[in-house]
C-alpha cells in the first residue's frame, strides 16, 4: 500500500496516543515504544481513520528507507518520459490520460456527442465541474468516515458508542462531544480532531 509522507498518521499504545505526524516519524516512535511495552500498538491514517501495517524491522535508517520506497512516485506517463522500446498508445499518455469503458444510455451519448470538443472533453468538463461543486461535501464525508472508522476500531466497545456514531453521522457535534466526554482522553481528543475536518 502506498502512503504519502505529507499525510498525518497517529499511533496509539492501547488507549494512549504516543505519536502523531508524518509516517516516518510515527513509525520510528512506534518502533521505540514497542521495545519497552507489551501493550498493543496501532498506527492509524488520519485521512482514512483506518489502521495501517508497517514493517518495523531493522535500524531506523532501514525503516525510513523502506518507507521512502513505498511513497507514490511519478509514473513514466505522468512525468512525460516514455520508454524507448514501448510503442506509443492511443490518447495522451504524457498527460496521464487513461482509457476506460463508460456505459451510458443513448440519450447521454447523443448529448455528449453534440458538445463542443466531443465526448471526452465534455466528460472531463462535467467531472471537473462536479468535483469543484462537491469538494466541500466530499471532503466532509471523507472526514466523517475517517472519524467513524477510527471510533469503531478504538471505541467500539465503549459506553455510548452507538449513540455517538449516530450523532457523528447526523453532524451533531454538541451531542457527540457530550456522548464521548467520558471516553479515554487521547481517543476522545483524536476523534474531535478528525471531526473538526468535517
PDB file of C-alpha atoms in Angstrom:
ATOM      1  CA  UNK A   1       0.000   0.000   0.000  1.00  0.00           C
ATOM      2  CA  UNK A   2       1.244   3.484  -0.878  1.00  0.00           C
ATOM      3  CA  UNK A   3       1.451   6.121   1.833  1.00  0.00           C
ATOM      4  CA  UNK A   4       2.023   9.816   1.352  1.00  0.00           C
ATOM      5  CA  UNK A   5       4.689  11.346   3.615  1.00  0.00           C
ATOM      6  CA  UNK A   6       2.755  14.629   3.751  1.00  0.00           C
ATOM      7  CA  UNK A   7      -0.259  12.881   5.296  1.00  0.00           C
ATOM      8  CA  UNK A   8      -0.667  12.664   9.041  1.00  0.00           C
ATOM      9  CA  UNK A   9      -0.696   9.408  10.977  1.00  0.00           C
ATOM     10  CA  UNK A  10      -1.369   8.748  14.647  1.00  0.00           C
ATOM     11  CA  UNK A  11      -0.146   5.854  16.779  1.00  0.00           C
ATOM     12  CA  UNK A  12      -1.815   4.508  19.893  1.00  0.00           C
ATOM     13  CA  UNK A  13      -0.381   2.250  22.559  1.00  0.00           C
ATOM     14  CA  UNK A  14      -3.558   0.775  23.952  1.00  0.00           C
ATOM     15  CA  UNK A  15      -5.738   3.841  24.616  1.00  0.00           C
ATOM     16  CA  UNK A  16      -2.806   6.275  24.835  1.00  0.00           C
ATOM     17  CA  UNK A  17      -1.635   8.350  21.867  1.00  0.00           C
ATOM     18  CA  UNK A  18       2.140   8.032  21.510  1.00  0.00           C
ATOM     19  CA  UNK A  19       2.855   9.893  18.261  1.00  0.00           C
ATOM     20  CA  UNK A  20       1.231  11.917  15.508  1.00  0.00           C
ATOM     21  CA  UNK A  21       2.727  13.336  12.332  1.00  0.00           C
ATOM     22  CA  UNK A  22       4.445  12.188   9.128  1.00  0.00           C
ATOM     23  CA  UNK A  23       4.593   8.440   8.589  1.00  0.00           C
ATOM     24  CA  UNK A  24       8.341   8.008   9.134  1.00  0.00           C
ATOM     25  CA  UNK A  25       8.264   9.913  12.434  1.00  0.00           C
ATOM     26  CA  UNK A  26       5.303   7.905  13.700  1.00  0.00           C
ATOM     27  CA  UNK A  27       6.793   4.602  12.544  1.00  0.00           C
ATOM     28  CA  UNK A  28      10.049   5.262  14.395  1.00  0.00           C
ATOM     29  CA  UNK A  29       8.165   6.332  17.542  1.00  0.00           C
ATOM     30  CA  UNK A  30       6.193   3.073  17.375  1.00  0.00           C
ATOM     31  CA  UNK A  31       9.361   1.037  16.931  1.00  0.00           C
ATOM     32  CA  UNK A  32      10.927   2.591  20.026  1.00  0.00           C
ATOM     33  CA  UNK A  33       7.705   2.304  22.051  1.00  0.00           C
ATOM     34  CA  UNK A  34       7.371  -1.350  21.079  1.00  0.00           C
ATOM     35  CA  UNK A  35      10.741  -2.077  22.627  1.00  0.00           C
ATOM     36  CA  UNK A  36       9.503  -1.008  26.071  1.00  0.00           C
ATOM     37  CA  UNK A  37       5.871  -2.162  26.164  1.00  0.00           C
ATOM     38  CA  UNK A  38       3.728  -5.225  25.686  1.00  0.00           C
ATOM     39  CA  UNK A  39       0.559  -3.220  25.087  1.00  0.00           C
ATOM     40  CA  UNK A  40      -0.926  -3.408  21.580  1.00  0.00           C
ATOM     41  CA  UNK A  41       0.242  -0.587  19.324  1.00  0.00           C
ATOM     42  CA  UNK A  42      -1.644   0.542  16.231  1.00  0.00           C
ATOM     43  CA  UNK A  43      -0.991   3.245  13.635  1.00  0.00           C
ATOM     44  CA  UNK A  44      -3.976   5.000  12.059  1.00  0.00           C
ATOM     45  CA  UNK A  45      -4.146   7.126   8.944  1.00  0.00           C
ATOM     46  CA  UNK A  46      -5.778  10.441   9.865  1.00  0.00           C
ATOM     47  CA  UNK A  47      -7.036  10.656   6.280  1.00  0.00           C
ATOM     48  CA  UNK A  48      -8.990   7.389   6.374  1.00  0.00           C
ATOM     49  CA  UNK A  49      -9.215   6.551  10.088  1.00  0.00           C
ATOM     50  CA  UNK A  50      -8.103   3.020   9.263  1.00  0.00           C
ATOM     51  CA  UNK A  51      -5.159   1.175  10.798  1.00  0.00           C
ATOM     52  CA  UNK A  52      -2.104   0.513   8.663  1.00  0.00           C
ATOM     53  CA  UNK A  53       0.539  -2.198   8.889  1.00  0.00           C
ATOM     54  CA  UNK A  54       4.224  -1.398   8.623  1.00  0.00           C
ATOM     55  CA  UNK A  55       7.386  -3.453   8.580  1.00  0.00           C
ATOM     56  CA  UNK A  56       9.368  -2.053  11.523  1.00  0.00           C
ATOM     57  CA  UNK A  57      12.269  -4.497  11.382  1.00  0.00           C
ATOM     58  CA  UNK A  58      15.821  -3.204  11.164  1.00  0.00           C
ATOM     59  CA  UNK A  59      17.500   0.063  12.073  1.00  0.00           C
ATOM     60  CA  UNK A  60      15.848   3.468  11.997  1.00  0.00           C
ATOM     61  CA  UNK A  61      17.628   4.215   8.697  1.00  0.00           C
ATOM     62  CA  UNK A  62      16.424   0.938   7.171  1.00  0.00           C
ATOM     63  CA  UNK A  63      12.841   1.636   8.218  1.00  0.00           C
ATOM     64  CA  UNK A  64      12.997   5.181   6.821  1.00  0.00           C
ATOM     65  CA  UNK A  65      14.467   3.903   3.546  1.00  0.00           C
ATOM     66  CA  UNK A  66      11.753   1.236   3.262  1.00  0.00           C
ATOM     67  CA  UNK A  67       9.024   3.828   3.843  1.00  0.00           C
ATOM     68  CA  UNK A  68      10.527   6.127   1.196  1.00  0.00           C
ATOM     69  CA  UNK A  69      10.265   3.251  -1.278  1.00  0.00           C
ATOM     70  CA  UNK A  70       6.526   2.901  -0.602  1.00  0.00           C
ATOM     71  CA  UNK A  71       5.816   6.557  -1.366  1.00  0.00           C
ATOM     72  CA  UNK A  72       3.991   7.301  -4.598  1.00  0.00           C
ATOM     73  CA  UNK A  73       6.372   8.194  -7.371  1.00  0.00           C
ATOM     74  CA  UNK A  74       5.689   9.872 -10.660  1.00  0.00           C
ATOM     75  CA  UNK A  75       4.760   7.362 -13.273  1.00  0.00           C
ATOM     76  CA  UNK A  76       6.519   7.380 -16.581  1.00  0.00           C
ATOM     77  CA  UNK A  77       3.382   8.677 -18.297  1.00  0.00           C
ATOM     78  CA  UNK A  78       2.774  11.413 -15.736  1.00  0.00           C
ATOM     79  CA  UNK A  79       6.353  12.645 -15.876  1.00  0.00           C
ATOM     80  CA  UNK A  80       6.243  12.916 -19.646  1.00  0.00           C
ATOM     81  CA  UNK A  81       9.017  10.394 -20.256  1.00  0.00           C
ATOM     82  CA  UNK A  82       8.409   7.378 -22.417  1.00  0.00           C
ATOM     83  CA  UNK A  83      10.288   4.147 -22.575  1.00  0.00           C
ATOM     84  CA  UNK A  84      12.106   3.940 -25.911  1.00  0.00           C
ATOM     85  CA  UNK A  85      11.160   0.294 -26.591  1.00  0.00           C
ATOM     86  CA  UNK A  86       7.431   0.719 -25.932  1.00  0.00           C
ATOM     87  CA  UNK A  87       5.110   1.603 -28.797  1.00  0.00           C
ATOM     88  CA  UNK A  88       3.134   4.711 -28.181  1.00  0.00           C
ATOM     89  CA  UNK A  89      -0.523   4.036 -27.398  1.00  0.00           C
ATOM     90  CA  UNK A  90      -3.637   5.989 -28.268  1.00  0.00           C
ATOM     91  CA  UNK A  91      -4.672   9.075 -26.365  1.00  0.00           C
ATOM     92  CA  UNK A  92      -2.380  11.364 -24.417  1.00  0.00           C
ATOM     93  CA  UNK A  93      -0.278   9.235 -22.082  1.00  0.00           C
ATOM     94  CA  UNK A  94       2.079  12.141 -21.389  1.00  0.00           C
ATOM     95  CA  UNK A  95      -0.819  13.902 -19.658  1.00  0.00           C
ATOM     96  CA  UNK A  96      -1.782  10.828 -17.668  1.00  0.00           C
ATOM     97  CA  UNK A  97      -4.923  10.175 -19.721  1.00  0.00           C
ATOM     98  CA  UNK A  98      -6.336   6.710 -19.047  1.00  0.00           C
ATOM     99  CA  UNK A  99      -8.804   4.928 -21.315  1.00  0.00           C
ATOM    100  CA  UNK A 100     -11.721   3.171 -19.587  1.00  0.00           C
ATOM    101  CA  UNK A 101     -15.107   1.921 -20.648  1.00  0.00           C
ATOM    102  CA  UNK A 102     -18.146   4.061 -19.889  1.00  0.00           C
ATOM    103  CA  UNK A 103     -21.701   2.771 -20.192  1.00  0.00           C
ATOM    104  CA  UNK A 104     -24.410   5.346 -20.863  1.00  0.00           C
ATOM    105  CA  UNK A 105     -27.900   5.467 -22.295  1.00  0.00           C
ATOM    106  CA  UNK A 106     -28.286   6.528 -25.941  1.00  0.00           C
ATOM    107  CA  UNK A 107     -29.650   9.956 -24.972  1.00  0.00           C
ATOM    108  CA  UNK A 108     -26.470  10.575 -22.900  1.00  0.00           C
ATOM    109  CA  UNK A 109     -24.229   9.617 -25.820  1.00  0.00           C
ATOM    110  CA  UNK A 110     -26.236  11.905 -28.138  1.00  0.00           C
ATOM    111  CA  UNK A 111     -25.884  14.841 -25.764  1.00  0.00           C
ATOM    112  CA  UNK A 112     -22.164  14.234 -25.233  1.00  0.00           C
ATOM    113  CA  UNK A 113     -21.514  13.924 -28.968  1.00  0.00           C
ATOM    114  CA  UNK A 114     -23.205  17.272 -29.593  1.00  0.00           C
ATOM    115  CA  UNK A 115     -20.938  19.099 -27.109  1.00  0.00           C
ATOM    116  CA  UNK A 116     -18.043  21.243 -28.350  1.00  0.00           C
ATOM    117  CA  UNK A 117     -14.833  19.227 -28.327  1.00  0.00           C
ATOM    118  CA  UNK A 118     -16.615  15.882 -28.365  1.00  0.00           C
ATOM    119  CA  UNK A 119     -17.394  13.246 -25.796  1.00  0.00           C
ATOM    120  CA  UNK A 120     -14.069  13.111 -23.924  1.00  0.00           C
ATOM    121  CA  UNK A 121     -13.827  16.876 -23.484  1.00  0.00           C
ATOM    122  CA  UNK A 122     -17.453  17.092 -22.321  1.00  0.00           C
ATOM    123  CA  UNK A 123     -16.958  14.272 -19.795  1.00  0.00           C
ATOM    124  CA  UNK A 124     -13.777  15.851 -18.397  1.00  0.00           C
ATOM    125  CA  UNK A 125     -15.553  19.194 -18.021  1.00  0.00           C
ATOM    126  CA  UNK A 126     -18.521  17.558 -16.270  1.00  0.00           C
ATOM    127  CA  UNK A 127     -16.251  15.700 -13.857  1.00  0.00           C
ATOM    128  CA  UNK A 128     -14.183  18.814 -13.088  1.00  0.00           C
ATOM    129  CA  UNK A 129     -17.328  20.869 -12.513  1.00  0.00           C
ATOM    130  CA  UNK A 130     -18.806  18.220 -10.210  1.00  0.00           C
ATOM    131  CA  UNK A 131     -15.538  17.965  -8.279  1.00  0.00           C
ATOM    132  CA  UNK A 132     -15.482  21.740  -7.742  1.00  0.00           C
ATOM    133  CA  UNK A 133     -19.155  21.901  -6.796  1.00  0.00           C
ATOM    134  CA  UNK A 134     -18.962  18.970  -4.384  1.00  0.00           C
ATOM    135  CA  UNK A 135     -15.446  19.342  -2.989  1.00  0.00           C
ATOM    136  CA  UNK A 136     -16.579  20.574   0.439  1.00  0.00           C
ATOM    137  CA  UNK A 137     -19.214  17.858   0.743  1.00  0.00           C
ATOM    138  CA  UNK A 138     -16.787  15.159  -0.433  1.00  0.00           C
ATOM    139  CA  UNK A 139     -14.124  16.358   2.000  1.00  0.00           C
ATOM    140  CA  UNK A 140     -16.665  16.414   4.836  1.00  0.00           C
ATOM    141  CA  UNK A 141     -17.884  12.909   4.019  1.00  0.00           C
ATOM    142  CA  UNK A 142     -14.299  11.595   3.930  1.00  0.00           C
ATOM    143  CA  UNK A 143     -13.547  13.239   7.301  1.00  0.00           C
ATOM    144  CA  UNK A 144     -16.744  11.815   8.841  1.00  0.00           C
ATOM    145  CA  UNK A 145     -15.936   8.353   7.504  1.00  0.00           C
ATOM    146  CA  UNK A 146     -12.383   8.599   8.897  1.00  0.00           C
ATOM    147  CA  UNK A 147     -13.736   9.563  12.321  1.00  0.00           C
ATOM    148  CA  UNK A 148     -16.174   6.648  12.202  1.00  0.00           C
ATOM    149  CA  UNK A 149     -13.523   4.097  11.177  1.00  0.00           C
ATOM    150  CA  UNK A 150     -11.259   5.264  13.996  1.00  0.00           C
ATOM    151  CA  UNK A 151     -14.140   5.276  16.513  1.00  0.00           C
ATOM    152  CA  UNK A 152     -15.136   1.750  15.501  1.00  0.00           C
ATOM    153  CA  UNK A 153     -11.607   0.423  15.932  1.00  0.00           C
ATOM    154  CA  UNK A 154     -10.721   2.205  19.161  1.00  0.00           C
ATOM    155  CA  UNK A 155     -14.033   2.808  20.890  1.00  0.00           C
ATOM    156  CA  UNK A 156     -16.471   0.258  19.503  1.00  0.00           C
ATOM    157  CA  UNK A 157     -16.883  -1.353  22.920  1.00  0.00           C
ATOM    158  CA  UNK A 158     -17.041   1.875  24.943  1.00  0.00           C
ATOM    159  CA  UNK A 159     -20.218   3.258  26.517  1.00  0.00           C
ATOM    160  CA  UNK A 160     -22.438   5.308  24.201  1.00  0.00           C
ATOM    161  CA  UNK A 161     -20.672   4.142  21.027  1.00  0.00           C
ATOM    162  CA  UNK A 162     -23.878   3.568  19.027  1.00  0.00           C
ATOM    163  CA  UNK A 163     -25.362   6.908  20.062  1.00  0.00           C
ATOM    164  CA  UNK A 164     -22.053   8.672  19.361  1.00  0.00           C
ATOM    165  CA  UNK A 165     -21.930   7.130  15.871  1.00  0.00           C
ATOM    166  CA  UNK A 166     -25.469   8.367  15.194  1.00  0.00           C
ATOM    167  CA  UNK A 167     -24.515  11.860  16.385  1.00  0.00           C
ATOM    168  CA  UNK A 168     -21.445  11.768  14.136  1.00  0.00           C
ATOM    169  CA  UNK A 169     -23.477  10.894  11.047  1.00  0.00           C
ATOM    170  CA  UNK A 170     -26.099  13.498  11.970  1.00  0.00           C
ATOM    171  CA  UNK A 171     -23.258  16.043  12.252  1.00  0.00           C
ATOM    172  CA  UNK A 172     -24.491  16.863  15.771  1.00  0.00           C
ATOM    173  CA  UNK A 173     -21.135  17.840  17.234  1.00  0.00           C
ATOM    174  CA  UNK A 174     -22.518  19.031  20.551  1.00  0.00           C
ATOM    175  CA  UNK A 175     -24.254  15.695  21.209  1.00  0.00           C
ATOM    176  CA  UNK A 176     -21.190  13.770  20.001  1.00  0.00           C
ATOM    177  CA  UNK A 177     -18.945  15.709  22.385  1.00  0.00           C
ATOM    178  CA  UNK A 178     -21.304  15.009  25.292  1.00  0.00           C
ATOM    179  CA  UNK A 179     -21.503  11.291  24.471  1.00  0.00           C
ATOM    180  CA  UNK A 180     -17.735  10.790  24.233  1.00  0.00           C
ATOM    181  CA  UNK A 181     -16.834  13.032  27.182  1.00  0.00           C
ATOM    182  CA  UNK A 182     -16.201  10.018  29.423  1.00  0.00           C
ATOM    183  CA  UNK A 183     -14.000   8.177  26.913  1.00  0.00           C
ATOM    184  CA  UNK A 184     -10.207   7.999  27.389  1.00  0.00           C
ATOM    185  CA  UNK A 185      -8.726  11.449  26.768  1.00  0.00           C
ATOM    186  CA  UNK A 186      -6.477  10.588  23.825  1.00  0.00           C
ATOM    187  CA  UNK A 187      -9.186   8.653  21.967  1.00  0.00           C
ATOM    188  CA  UNK A 188     -11.736  11.412  22.578  1.00  0.00           C
ATOM    189  CA  UNK A 189      -9.293  14.142  21.514  1.00  0.00           C
ATOM    190  CA  UNK A 190      -8.349  12.307  18.338  1.00  0.00           C
ATOM    191  CA  UNK A 191     -11.996  11.855  17.370  1.00  0.00           C
ATOM    192  CA  UNK A 192     -12.565  15.580  17.934  1.00  0.00           C
ATOM    193  CA  UNK A 193      -9.513  16.321  15.744  1.00  0.00           C
ATOM    194  CA  UNK A 194     -10.884  14.147  12.943  1.00  0.00           C
ATOM    195  CA  UNK A 195     -14.392  15.619  13.268  1.00  0.00           C
ATOM    196  CA  UNK A 196     -13.066  19.177  13.014  1.00  0.00           C
ATOM    197  CA  UNK A 197     -12.243  18.487   9.357  1.00  0.00           C
ATOM    198  CA  UNK A 198     -15.939  17.893   8.549  1.00  0.00           C
TER     199      UNK A 198
END
